GROMACS .gro file of C-alpha atoms in nm:
model
  234
    1MET     CA    1   1.149  -1.061   1.797
    2GLY     CA    2   1.015  -1.413   1.838
    3ASP     CA    3   0.691  -1.282   1.990
    4LEU     CA    4   0.664  -1.029   1.707
    5PHE     CA    5   0.638  -1.303   1.444
    6LEU     CA    6   0.450  -1.548   1.666
    7SER     CA    7   0.117  -1.475   1.493
    8PHE     CA    8   0.269  -1.589   1.163
    9ASN     CA    9   0.378  -1.928   1.300
   10PRO     CA   10   0.166  -2.207   1.150
   11GLN     CA   11   0.275  -2.461   1.413
   12THR     CA   12   0.035  -2.548   1.693
   13GLU     CA   13   0.168  -2.733   1.997
   14VAL     CA   14  -0.110  -2.990   2.014
   15ILE     CA   15  -0.002  -3.329   1.882
   16PHE     CA   16   0.329  -3.382   1.702
   17GLU     CA   17   0.351  -3.006   1.629
   18PHE     CA   18   0.069  -3.035   1.375
   19SER     CA   19   0.034  -2.727   1.152
   20GLY     CA   20  -0.327  -2.683   1.249
   21ASN     CA   21  -0.326  -2.308   1.192
   22TRP     CA   22  -0.353  -2.372   0.819
   23LEU     CA   23  -0.705  -2.498   0.885
   24ALA     CA   24  -0.802  -2.135   0.940
   25ALA     CA   25  -0.803  -2.093   0.562
   26LEU     CA   26  -1.088  -2.344   0.541
   27SER     CA   27  -1.301  -2.126   0.770
   28VAL     CA   28  -1.365  -1.908   0.464
   29LEU     CA   29  -1.625  -2.168   0.368
   30LEU     CA   30  -1.825  -2.067   0.676
   31VAL     CA   31  -1.842  -1.700   0.575
   32VAL     CA   32  -2.104  -1.766   0.306
   33PRO     CA   33  -2.371  -1.967   0.492
   34GLN     CA   34  -2.603  -2.214   0.329
   35GLY     CA   35  -2.893  -1.977   0.382
   36TYR     CA   36  -2.741  -1.749   0.118
   37TRP     CA   37  -2.841  -2.000  -0.150
   38LEU     CA   38  -3.192  -2.052  -0.008
   39VAL     CA   39  -3.318  -1.715   0.113
   40LYS     CA   40  -3.299  -1.398  -0.095
   41GLY     CA   41  -3.200  -1.092   0.104
   42GLN     CA   42  -2.972  -0.790   0.125
   43TYR     CA   43  -2.669  -1.013   0.173
   44GLU     CA   44  -2.733  -1.188  -0.155
   45LYS     CA   45  -2.798  -0.859  -0.336
   46PHE     CA   46  -2.472  -0.713  -0.207
   47PHE     CA   47  -2.280  -1.025  -0.304
   48LEU     CA   48  -2.430  -1.027  -0.654
   49TRP     CA   49  -2.350  -0.656  -0.689
   50ILE     CA   50  -1.985  -0.728  -0.608
   51ILE     CA   51  -1.983  -1.010  -0.863
   52GLU     CA   52  -2.126  -0.788  -1.137
   53LEU     CA   53  -1.872  -0.515  -1.071
   54PHE     CA   54  -1.586  -0.764  -1.076
   55VAL     CA   55  -1.703  -0.931  -1.398
   56ASP     CA   56  -1.734  -0.587  -1.559
   57GLN     CA   57  -1.368  -0.531  -1.475
   58LEU     CA   58  -1.266  -0.864  -1.629
   59ARG     CA   59  -1.457  -0.831  -1.958
   60PRO     CA   60  -1.230  -0.557  -2.106
   61ILE     CA   61  -0.924  -0.765  -2.017
   62PHE     CA   62  -1.031  -1.085  -2.192
   63GLY     CA   63  -1.238  -0.926  -2.467
   64LYS     CA   64  -1.494  -1.124  -2.660
   65MET     CA   65  -1.275  -1.435  -2.692
   66VAL     CA   66  -1.281  -1.578  -2.340
   67SER     CA   67  -1.244  -1.938  -2.229
   68PRO     CA   68  -1.554  -2.090  -2.066
   69GLY     CA   69  -1.528  -2.078  -1.688
   70SER     CA   70  -1.250  -1.817  -1.675
   71PHE     CA   71  -1.467  -1.563  -1.495
   72LEU     CA   72  -1.584  -1.823  -1.244
   73ILE     CA   73  -1.230  -1.934  -1.161
   74LEU     CA   74  -1.103  -1.578  -1.113
   75LEU     CA   75  -1.413  -1.478  -0.917
   76SER     CA   76  -1.366  -1.774  -0.684
   77MET     CA   77  -1.003  -1.677  -0.634
   78PHE     CA   78  -1.100  -1.317  -0.559
   79VAL     CA   79  -1.362  -1.416  -0.300
   80PHE     CA   80  -1.128  -1.668  -0.137
   81VAL     CA   81  -0.837  -1.423  -0.109
   82ILE     CA   82  -1.044  -1.132   0.021
   83MET     CA   83  -1.218  -1.351   0.280
   84THR     CA   84  -0.883  -1.493   0.393
   85ASN     CA   85  -0.738  -1.143   0.426
   86PHE     CA   86  -1.031  -1.026   0.638
   87LEU     CA   87  -1.018  -1.334   0.861
   88GLY     CA   88  -0.650  -1.260   0.925
   89LEU     CA   89  -0.749  -0.924   1.075
   90MET     CA   90  -0.955  -1.091   1.347
   91PRO     CA   91  -0.791  -1.156   1.686
   92TYR     CA   92  -0.634  -1.499   1.739
   93VAL     CA   93  -0.690  -1.602   1.376
   94PHE     CA   94  -0.394  -1.724   1.174
   95THR     CA   95  -0.319  -1.509   0.868
   96SER     CA   96  -0.253  -1.769   0.600
   97SER     CA   97  -0.229  -1.510   0.320
   98SER     CA   98   0.089  -1.373   0.482
   99HIS     CA   99   0.285  -1.688   0.390
  100LEU     CA  100   0.453  -1.740   0.054
  101SER     CA  101   0.358  -2.108   0.060
  102PHE     CA  102  -0.009  -2.006   0.058
  103THR     CA  103   0.007  -1.721  -0.194
  104LEU     CA  104   0.236  -1.914  -0.427
  105SER     CA  105  -0.001  -2.210  -0.421
  106LEU     CA  106  -0.269  -1.976  -0.556
  107ALA     CA  107  -0.058  -1.799  -0.818
  108LEU     CA  108   0.153  -2.086  -0.952
  109PRO     CA  109  -0.102  -2.356  -1.058
  110LEU     CA  110  -0.318  -2.123  -1.266
  111TRP     CA  111  -0.020  -1.961  -1.436
  112LEU     CA  112   0.160  -2.292  -1.490
  113GLY     CA  113  -0.148  -2.462  -1.632
  114LYS     CA  114  -0.207  -2.180  -1.878
  115MET     CA  115   0.159  -2.175  -1.982
  116VAL     CA  116   0.170  -2.550  -2.041
  117LEU     CA  117  -0.150  -2.535  -2.245
  118SER     CA  118  -0.028  -2.238  -2.451
  119VAL     CA  119   0.308  -2.405  -2.520
  120ILE     CA  120   0.134  -2.722  -2.639
  121LYS     CA  121  -0.127  -2.543  -2.849
  122GLN     CA  122   0.074  -2.248  -2.984
  123LEU     CA  123   0.447  -2.298  -2.940
  124ASN     CA  124   0.545  -2.077  -3.234
  125TYR     CA  125   0.342  -1.785  -3.103
  126ASN     CA  126   0.498  -1.812  -2.757
  127LEU     CA  127   0.848  -1.816  -2.901
  128ALA     CA  128   0.772  -1.515  -3.120
  129HIS     CA  129   0.621  -1.337  -2.821
  130LEU     CA  130   0.964  -1.334  -2.655
  131VAL     CA  131   1.091  -1.083  -2.911
  132PRO     CA  132   0.887  -0.759  -2.941
  133GLU     CA  133   0.826  -0.618  -3.286
  134GLY     CA  134   1.089  -0.377  -3.409
  135THR     CA  135   1.370  -0.517  -3.193
  136PRO     CA  136   1.715  -0.483  -3.359
  137GLY     CA  137   1.883  -0.811  -3.445
  138ALA     CA  138   2.174  -0.746  -3.210
  139LEU     CA  139   1.938  -0.710  -2.912
  140MET     CA  140   1.724  -1.016  -2.982
  141PRO     CA  141   1.923  -1.258  -2.759
  142VAL     CA  142   1.912  -1.008  -2.473
  143MET     CA  143   1.539  -0.948  -2.520
  144VAL     CA  144   1.471  -1.322  -2.518
  145ILE     CA  145   1.648  -1.354  -2.181
  146ILE     CA  146   1.467  -1.052  -2.036
  147GLU     CA  147   1.123  -1.164  -2.156
  148THR     CA  148   1.183  -1.519  -2.034
  149VAL     CA  149   1.285  -1.402  -1.689
  150SER     CA  150   0.988  -1.163  -1.666
  151LEU     CA  151   0.759  -1.447  -1.772
  152VAL     CA  152   0.897  -1.695  -1.520
  153ILE     CA  153   0.891  -1.464  -1.218
  154ARG     CA  154   0.527  -1.359  -1.261
  155PRO     CA  155   0.376  -1.604  -1.010
  156GLY     CA  156   0.655  -1.520  -0.767
  157THR     CA  157   0.589  -1.148  -0.788
  158LEU     CA  158   0.217  -1.206  -0.733
  159ALA     CA  159   0.285  -1.420  -0.428
  160VAL     CA  160   0.543  -1.182  -0.278
  161ARG     CA  161   0.322  -0.877  -0.333
  162LEU     CA  162   0.025  -1.026  -0.149
  163ALA     CA  163   0.227  -1.178   0.135
  164ALA     CA  164   0.446  -0.870   0.188
  165ASN     CA  165   0.152  -0.631   0.209
  166MET     CA  166  -0.032  -0.850   0.459
  167VAL     CA  167   0.279  -0.902   0.675
  168ALA     CA  168   0.367  -0.530   0.678
  169GLY     CA  169   0.027  -0.424   0.809
  170HIS     CA  170   0.012  -0.693   1.077
  171LEU     CA  171   0.363  -0.617   1.201
  172LEU     CA  172   0.280  -0.248   1.228
  173LEU     CA  173  -0.032  -0.330   1.431
  174VAL     CA  174   0.171  -0.553   1.664
  175LEU     CA  175   0.446  -0.296   1.709
  176LEU     CA  176   0.208  -0.011   1.789
  177GLY     CA  177  -0.026  -0.221   1.999
  178GLY     CA  178   0.261  -0.347   2.213
  179GLN     CA  179   0.339   0.007   2.325
  180GLY     CA  180  -0.001   0.062   2.485
  181ALA     CA  181   0.094  -0.088   2.824
  182SER     CA  182   0.370   0.167   2.878
  183LEU     CA  183   0.166   0.474   2.777
  184GLY     CA  184  -0.105   0.676   2.942
  185GLY     CA  185  -0.318   0.985   2.916
  186LEU     CA  186  -0.354   1.161   2.585
  187VAL     CA  187  -0.073   0.960   2.429
  188LEU     CA  188  -0.266   0.637   2.488
  189ILE     CA  189  -0.582   0.790   2.344
  190GLY     CA  190  -0.388   0.903   2.039
  191LEU     CA  191  -0.243   0.554   2.002
  192MET     CA  192  -0.589   0.396   2.017
  193ILE     CA  193  -0.719   0.637   1.753
  194GLY     CA  194  -0.418   0.559   1.536
  195LEU     CA  195  -0.477   0.184   1.575
  196VAL     CA  196  -0.841   0.222   1.473
  197LEU     CA  197  -0.735   0.417   1.163
  198LEU     CA  198  -0.467   0.158   1.088
  199VAL     CA  199  -0.720  -0.127   1.113
  200THR     CA  200  -0.945   0.064   0.873
  201LEU     CA  201  -0.650   0.099   0.637
  202GLU     CA  202  -0.577  -0.273   0.667
  203CYS     CA  203  -0.937  -0.351   0.571
  204ALA     CA  204  -0.889  -0.142   0.258
  205VAL     CA  205  -0.555  -0.315   0.191
  206ALA     CA  206  -0.724  -0.656   0.224
  207CYS     CA  207  -0.974  -0.560  -0.048
  208ILE     CA  208  -0.720  -0.389  -0.274
  209GLN     CA  209  -0.464  -0.670  -0.259
  210ALA     CA  210  -0.727  -0.932  -0.341
  211TYR     CA  211  -0.839  -0.719  -0.636
  212VAL     CA  212  -0.482  -0.657  -0.757
  213PHE     CA  213  -0.389  -1.025  -0.718
  214THR     CA  214  -0.686  -1.139  -0.927
  215ILE     CA  215  -0.661  -0.866  -1.191
  216LEU     CA  216  -0.290  -0.927  -1.248
  217SER     CA  217  -0.357  -1.300  -1.275
  218SER     CA  218  -0.624  -1.229  -1.537
  219LEU     CA  219  -0.387  -0.999  -1.727
  220TYR     CA  220  -0.120  -1.267  -1.739
  221LEU     CA  221  -0.373  -1.524  -1.856
  222SER     CA  222  -0.535  -1.300  -2.116
  223GLU     CA  223  -0.212  -1.262  -2.317
  224HIS     CA  224  -0.271  -1.603  -2.476
  225SER     CA  225  -0.648  -1.638  -2.442
  226SER     CA  226  -0.752  -1.461  -2.762
  227LEU     CA  227  -0.526  -1.666  -2.986
  228SER     CA  228  -0.616  -1.989  -2.812
  229MET     CA  229  -0.989  -1.928  -2.857
  230SER     CA  230  -0.945  -1.827  -3.221
  231LYS     CA  231  -0.760  -2.150  -3.291
  232MET     CA  232  -1.026  -2.349  -3.110
  233GLY     CA  233  -1.287  -2.179  -3.327
  234GLU     CA  234  -1.104  -2.284  -3.639
   0.00000   0.00000   0.00000
């Protein structure tokens, strides 16, 4: 079982057991070369097409009242997560998005910053938001507890969802790939075809999980954006 989870170990036995595998996350910066900003080509057109589609998905969530820079922050998060997921599918590359410490560091700061700002700017609205309209008086204390818990666990659920989906696919690839040495003939061919299909599925999962992670983050942030912008306008 130790070899099964060896690819998820961030420790590298180089000097003082330095966690050098985390540096693999910085290799995302090399995916978009400098030539992208200098030379116009099909790569730039494809990238801009992805950006337009993603922004079109975010506009209905935030509506007309949107904070300046919100799209840019969420777009940067989406590109970073999807590139990290794809790099984790390459051989001998550490999958940083499979660790809760990585995914939680993406989900928690944005959520926490928005919550602190909304509490400072609109405390009464946030307290009233804990009790849905039409709730009977006897159920109000229970609803406050339920809404508070659901509000607090949001970054945790985002982090666990992304990490669990990435770990599940990688473990399945390791389990199936480890059986190839003991197989032969048509069974081995069937296993290779299954692995190719599974890698294709993992590529789709890498895109979908990055999209879901970013969209859910935007949904959580948009709950207080409209009121905050209306107050800023006043």
